[in-house]
Amino acid sequence: MILTHFDKDHVGGADWILEAVDVACVFQPDYESDSKQYLEFLETMKDKDMRAHLVVKTERLNLDGVDLLIYPPQQSEYETEDNDFSLVISMTYGIRSFLFAGDCEEERLEELLSQAEFGLSHDVLKVPHHGSKEKNTLDFLNAVSPRIAVFTCPENMKVEEDIYVTLENLGTKIYLTGQGTITCLCDGDILQVIQEIIY
């Protein structure tokens, strides 16, 4: 299990997953929180006699043919601390790639734009911070140039016009979780996205 950071919508429910699923290892960023959801997660970890693996340098994993690169924050302090402490995960399966950018905001996006550890171009992007626009968001979207962009968002959210136009010009297909559960199927070559539309 990888926890990108400790906002309640990212760590909330992690305790339930640990109870329901046989988790071998938990990866998390190297900072702490006092949120109720984080403390519930810690309590469950303690009950299960588990210790999280703190990601302080780039980690590379291979799970059944899926390559994962976990890229940690490069600073010890940020203006928007929780969000910019997000772990970023680049996942490659066959010729297809997926980028999970947590809730990265301006400083962390700048790190991603300047890093050399992995190429930013990916087929699928989980759009950072629910699509909130930062000064460098459009530069980031152009660098990733995704075929598919997924926004985790409430039902009534609309994509900001600049972001929508940028993605439309890139030929990106946009999906919003507020419109229904999204499932992405991939065999290493063919990508298929299924959305259970809410009516």
Short mmCIF file of C-alpha atoms in Angstrom, two decimals:
data_model
loop_
_atom_site.label_atom_id
_atom_site.label_comp_id
_atom_site.label_asym_id
_atom_site.label_seq_id
_atom_site.Cartn_x
_atom_site.Cartn_y
_atom_site.Cartn_z
CA MET A 1 0.00 0.00 0.00
CA ILE A 2 1.31 3.45 -0.92
CA LEU A 3 0.05 6.50 0.98
CA THR A 4 0.91 9.61 -1.01
CA HIS A 5 0.34 11.94 1.96
CA PHE A 6 -1.87 12.37 5.01
CA ASP A 7 -4.80 14.57 3.99
CA LYS A 8 -8.00 12.87 5.15
CA ASP A 9 -9.09 12.04 1.58
CA HIS A 10 -5.81 10.17 1.03
CA VAL A 11 -5.15 8.42 4.35
CA GLY A 12 -8.79 8.12 5.41
CA GLY A 13 -9.87 4.48 5.13
CA ALA A 14 -6.30 3.16 5.17
CA ASP A 15 -7.05 1.53 8.54
CA TRP A 16 -10.00 -0.32 6.98
CA ILE A 17 -7.86 -1.51 4.07
CA LEU A 18 -5.26 -2.86 6.48
CA GLU A 19 -7.99 -4.83 8.25
CA ALA A 20 -9.52 -6.18 5.02
CA VAL A 21 -6.45 -6.83 2.85
CA ASP A 22 -3.24 -8.72 3.53
CA VAL A 23 -0.81 -5.78 3.12
CA ALA A 24 2.84 -6.80 3.06
CA CYS A 25 4.35 -3.30 3.19
CA VAL A 26 3.18 0.30 3.58
CA PHE A 27 5.12 3.07 1.82
CA GLN A 28 4.63 6.64 3.04
CA PRO A 29 6.39 10.03 2.98
CA ASP A 30 8.66 10.99 5.85
CA TYR A 31 6.54 13.40 7.85
CA GLU A 32 3.77 13.21 10.45
CA SER A 33 0.25 14.52 10.85
CA ASP A 34 -2.17 14.98 13.73
CA SER A 35 -5.31 14.36 11.66
CA LYS A 36 -7.91 11.92 13.02
CA GLN A 37 -7.58 9.71 9.93
CA TYR A 38 -3.78 9.51 10.21
CA LEU A 39 -3.97 8.64 13.89
CA GLU A 40 -6.50 5.87 13.12
CA PHE A 41 -4.10 4.52 10.51
CA LEU A 42 -1.22 4.58 13.03
CA GLU A 43 -3.32 2.76 15.62
CA THR A 44 -4.14 -0.02 13.17
CA MET A 45 -0.49 -0.28 12.14
CA LYS A 46 0.42 -0.65 15.83
CA ASP A 47 -2.28 -3.28 16.40
CA LYS A 48 -0.89 -5.29 13.48
CA ASP A 49 2.70 -4.81 14.66
CA MET A 50 3.59 -3.16 11.34
CA ARG A 51 6.05 -0.38 10.61
CA ALA A 52 5.75 1.84 7.55
CA HIS A 53 8.60 2.18 5.09
CA LEU A 54 9.50 5.89 4.91
CA VAL A 55 10.35 6.93 1.36
CA VAL A 56 13.26 9.37 1.57
CA LYS A 57 14.90 8.54 -1.75
CA THR A 58 13.61 7.28 -5.08
CA GLU A 59 12.38 3.70 -4.77
CA ARG A 60 12.01 1.23 -7.65
CA LEU A 61 9.81 -1.86 -7.40
CA ASN A 62 8.67 -4.60 -9.75
CA LEU A 63 5.40 -6.35 -8.93
CA ASP A 64 4.36 -9.12 -11.33
CA GLY A 65 5.81 -7.31 -14.34
CA VAL A 66 4.62 -3.85 -13.28
CA ASP A 67 7.46 -1.36 -12.70
CA LEU A 68 6.90 1.28 -10.04
CA LEU A 69 9.03 4.33 -9.35
CA ILE A 70 8.18 6.17 -6.13
CA TYR A 71 9.57 9.70 -6.19
CA PRO A 72 9.68 11.46 -2.79
CA PRO A 73 9.59 15.18 -1.99
CA GLN A 74 12.99 16.82 -2.38
CA GLN A 75 12.66 19.37 0.42
CA SER A 76 12.08 19.19 4.16
CA GLU A 77 9.70 22.17 4.15
CA TYR A 78 7.10 23.50 1.72
CA GLU A 79 4.69 26.41 1.74
CA THR A 80 1.78 23.95 1.37
CA GLU A 81 3.25 21.21 3.50
CA ASP A 82 0.84 18.26 3.37
CA ASN A 83 0.16 18.48 -0.36
CA ASP A 84 3.72 19.10 -1.48
CA PHE A 85 4.96 16.20 0.65
CA SER A 86 3.05 13.91 -1.73
CA LEU A 87 4.83 10.84 -3.02
CA VAL A 88 4.62 10.69 -6.82
CA ILE A 89 4.31 7.28 -8.45
CA SER A 90 5.26 6.48 -12.04
CA MET A 91 3.94 3.05 -13.04
CA THR A 92 4.87 1.24 -16.25
CA TYR A 93 3.26 -1.92 -17.59
CA GLY A 94 4.41 -3.09 -21.01
CA ILE A 95 4.43 -0.03 -23.25
CA ARG A 96 1.88 1.87 -21.14
CA SER A 97 2.61 4.30 -18.31
CA PHE A 98 0.61 5.86 -15.50
CA LEU A 99 1.49 8.90 -13.36
CA PHE A 100 -0.07 9.41 -9.93
CA ALA A 101 0.81 12.91 -8.75
CA GLY A 102 -0.91 13.02 -5.37
CA ASP A 103 -1.91 16.55 -4.40
CA CYS A 104 1.24 18.26 -5.71
CA GLU A 105 1.06 22.03 -5.84
CA GLU A 106 3.37 24.64 -7.33
CA GLU A 107 6.67 23.87 -5.55
CA ARG A 108 6.34 20.11 -6.00
CA LEU A 109 5.26 20.46 -9.64
CA GLU A 110 8.40 22.54 -10.19
CA GLU A 111 10.45 19.67 -8.79
CA LEU A 112 8.74 17.26 -11.16
CA LEU A 113 9.35 19.54 -14.14
CA SER A 114 13.05 19.79 -13.34
CA GLN A 115 13.81 16.21 -12.21
CA ALA A 116 15.72 13.79 -14.43
CA GLU A 117 14.87 10.49 -12.72
CA PHE A 118 11.98 9.62 -15.05
CA GLY A 119 10.38 11.04 -18.17
CA LEU A 120 7.23 13.03 -17.49
CA SER A 121 5.38 11.86 -20.59
CA HIS A 122 2.77 9.26 -19.51
CA ASP A 123 -0.30 7.67 -21.08
CA VAL A 124 -2.53 8.14 -18.02
CA LEU A 125 -2.38 10.99 -15.49
CA LYS A 126 -4.13 11.21 -12.14
CA VAL A 127 -4.29 15.01 -12.24
CA PRO A 128 -2.60 16.54 -9.16
CA HIS A 129 -4.67 18.17 -6.42
CA HIS A 130 -8.06 17.47 -8.03
CA GLY A 131 -7.27 19.79 -10.92
CA SER A 132 -6.52 22.91 -8.87
CA LYS A 133 -4.62 25.37 -11.06
CA GLU A 134 -1.13 26.49 -10.08
CA LYS A 135 1.20 28.85 -11.98
CA ASN A 136 2.97 25.88 -13.56
CA THR A 137 0.04 23.46 -14.00
CA LEU A 138 -0.24 24.02 -17.75
CA ASP A 139 3.53 23.49 -18.19
CA PHE A 140 3.18 20.25 -16.23
CA LEU A 141 0.22 19.03 -18.31
CA ASN A 142 2.09 19.79 -21.54
CA ALA A 143 5.13 17.89 -20.25
CA VAL A 144 3.04 14.82 -19.33
CA SER A 145 0.89 15.05 -22.48
CA PRO A 146 -1.44 12.25 -21.31
CA ARG A 147 -3.82 10.27 -23.50
CA ILE A 148 -6.13 9.98 -20.49
CA ALA A 149 -6.53 12.39 -17.55
CA VAL A 150 -8.45 11.44 -14.42
CA PHE A 151 -9.70 14.13 -12.03
CA THR A 152 -10.67 12.95 -8.54
CA CYS A 153 -13.43 15.41 -7.73
CA PRO A 154 -16.93 15.94 -6.35
CA GLU A 155 -19.99 15.49 -8.54
CA ASN A 156 -20.51 19.22 -9.16
CA MET A 157 -16.90 20.06 -10.15
CA LYS A 158 -16.06 21.46 -13.58
CA VAL A 159 -12.57 21.46 -15.07
CA GLU A 160 -11.06 24.96 -15.21
CA GLU A 161 -11.21 26.32 -18.75
CA ASP A 162 -7.43 26.76 -19.20
CA ILE A 163 -6.81 23.21 -18.03
CA TYR A 164 -9.61 21.81 -20.18
CA VAL A 165 -8.39 23.64 -23.31
CA THR A 166 -4.79 22.54 -22.71
CA LEU A 167 -5.83 18.89 -22.38
CA GLU A 168 -8.22 19.15 -25.33
CA ASN A 169 -5.41 20.53 -27.51
CA LEU A 170 -3.24 17.59 -26.43
CA GLY A 171 -5.97 15.20 -27.55
CA THR A 172 -6.48 13.99 -23.97
CA LYS A 173 -9.63 12.14 -22.95
CA ILE A 174 -10.89 13.59 -19.65
CA TYR A 175 -12.61 11.60 -16.91
CA LEU A 176 -14.07 12.97 -13.65
CA THR A 177 -14.68 10.63 -10.72
CA GLY A 178 -17.61 12.82 -9.69
CA GLN A 179 -19.44 11.47 -12.74
CA GLY A 180 -18.95 7.82 -11.73
CA THR A 181 -16.45 5.17 -10.71
CA ILE A 182 -13.54 4.85 -13.16
CA THR A 183 -11.79 1.56 -13.94
CA CYS A 184 -8.74 1.44 -16.19
CA LEU A 185 -7.89 -1.94 -17.75
CA CYS A 186 -4.52 -2.53 -19.38
CA ASP A 187 -2.73 -5.61 -20.75
CA GLY A 188 0.53 -3.77 -21.27
CA ASP A 189 -0.56 -2.56 -24.70
CA ILE A 190 -4.29 -1.87 -24.97
CA LEU A 191 -5.81 0.67 -22.56
CA GLN A 192 -9.52 0.57 -21.80
CA VAL A 193 -11.34 2.96 -19.47
CA ILE A 194 -14.75 2.07 -18.10
CA GLN A 195 -16.87 4.58 -16.19
CA GLU A 196 -20.02 3.73 -14.29
CA ILE A 197 -21.94 6.91 -15.05
CA ILE A 198 -24.06 8.41 -12.23
CA TYR A 199 -27.52 9.45 -13.39
#
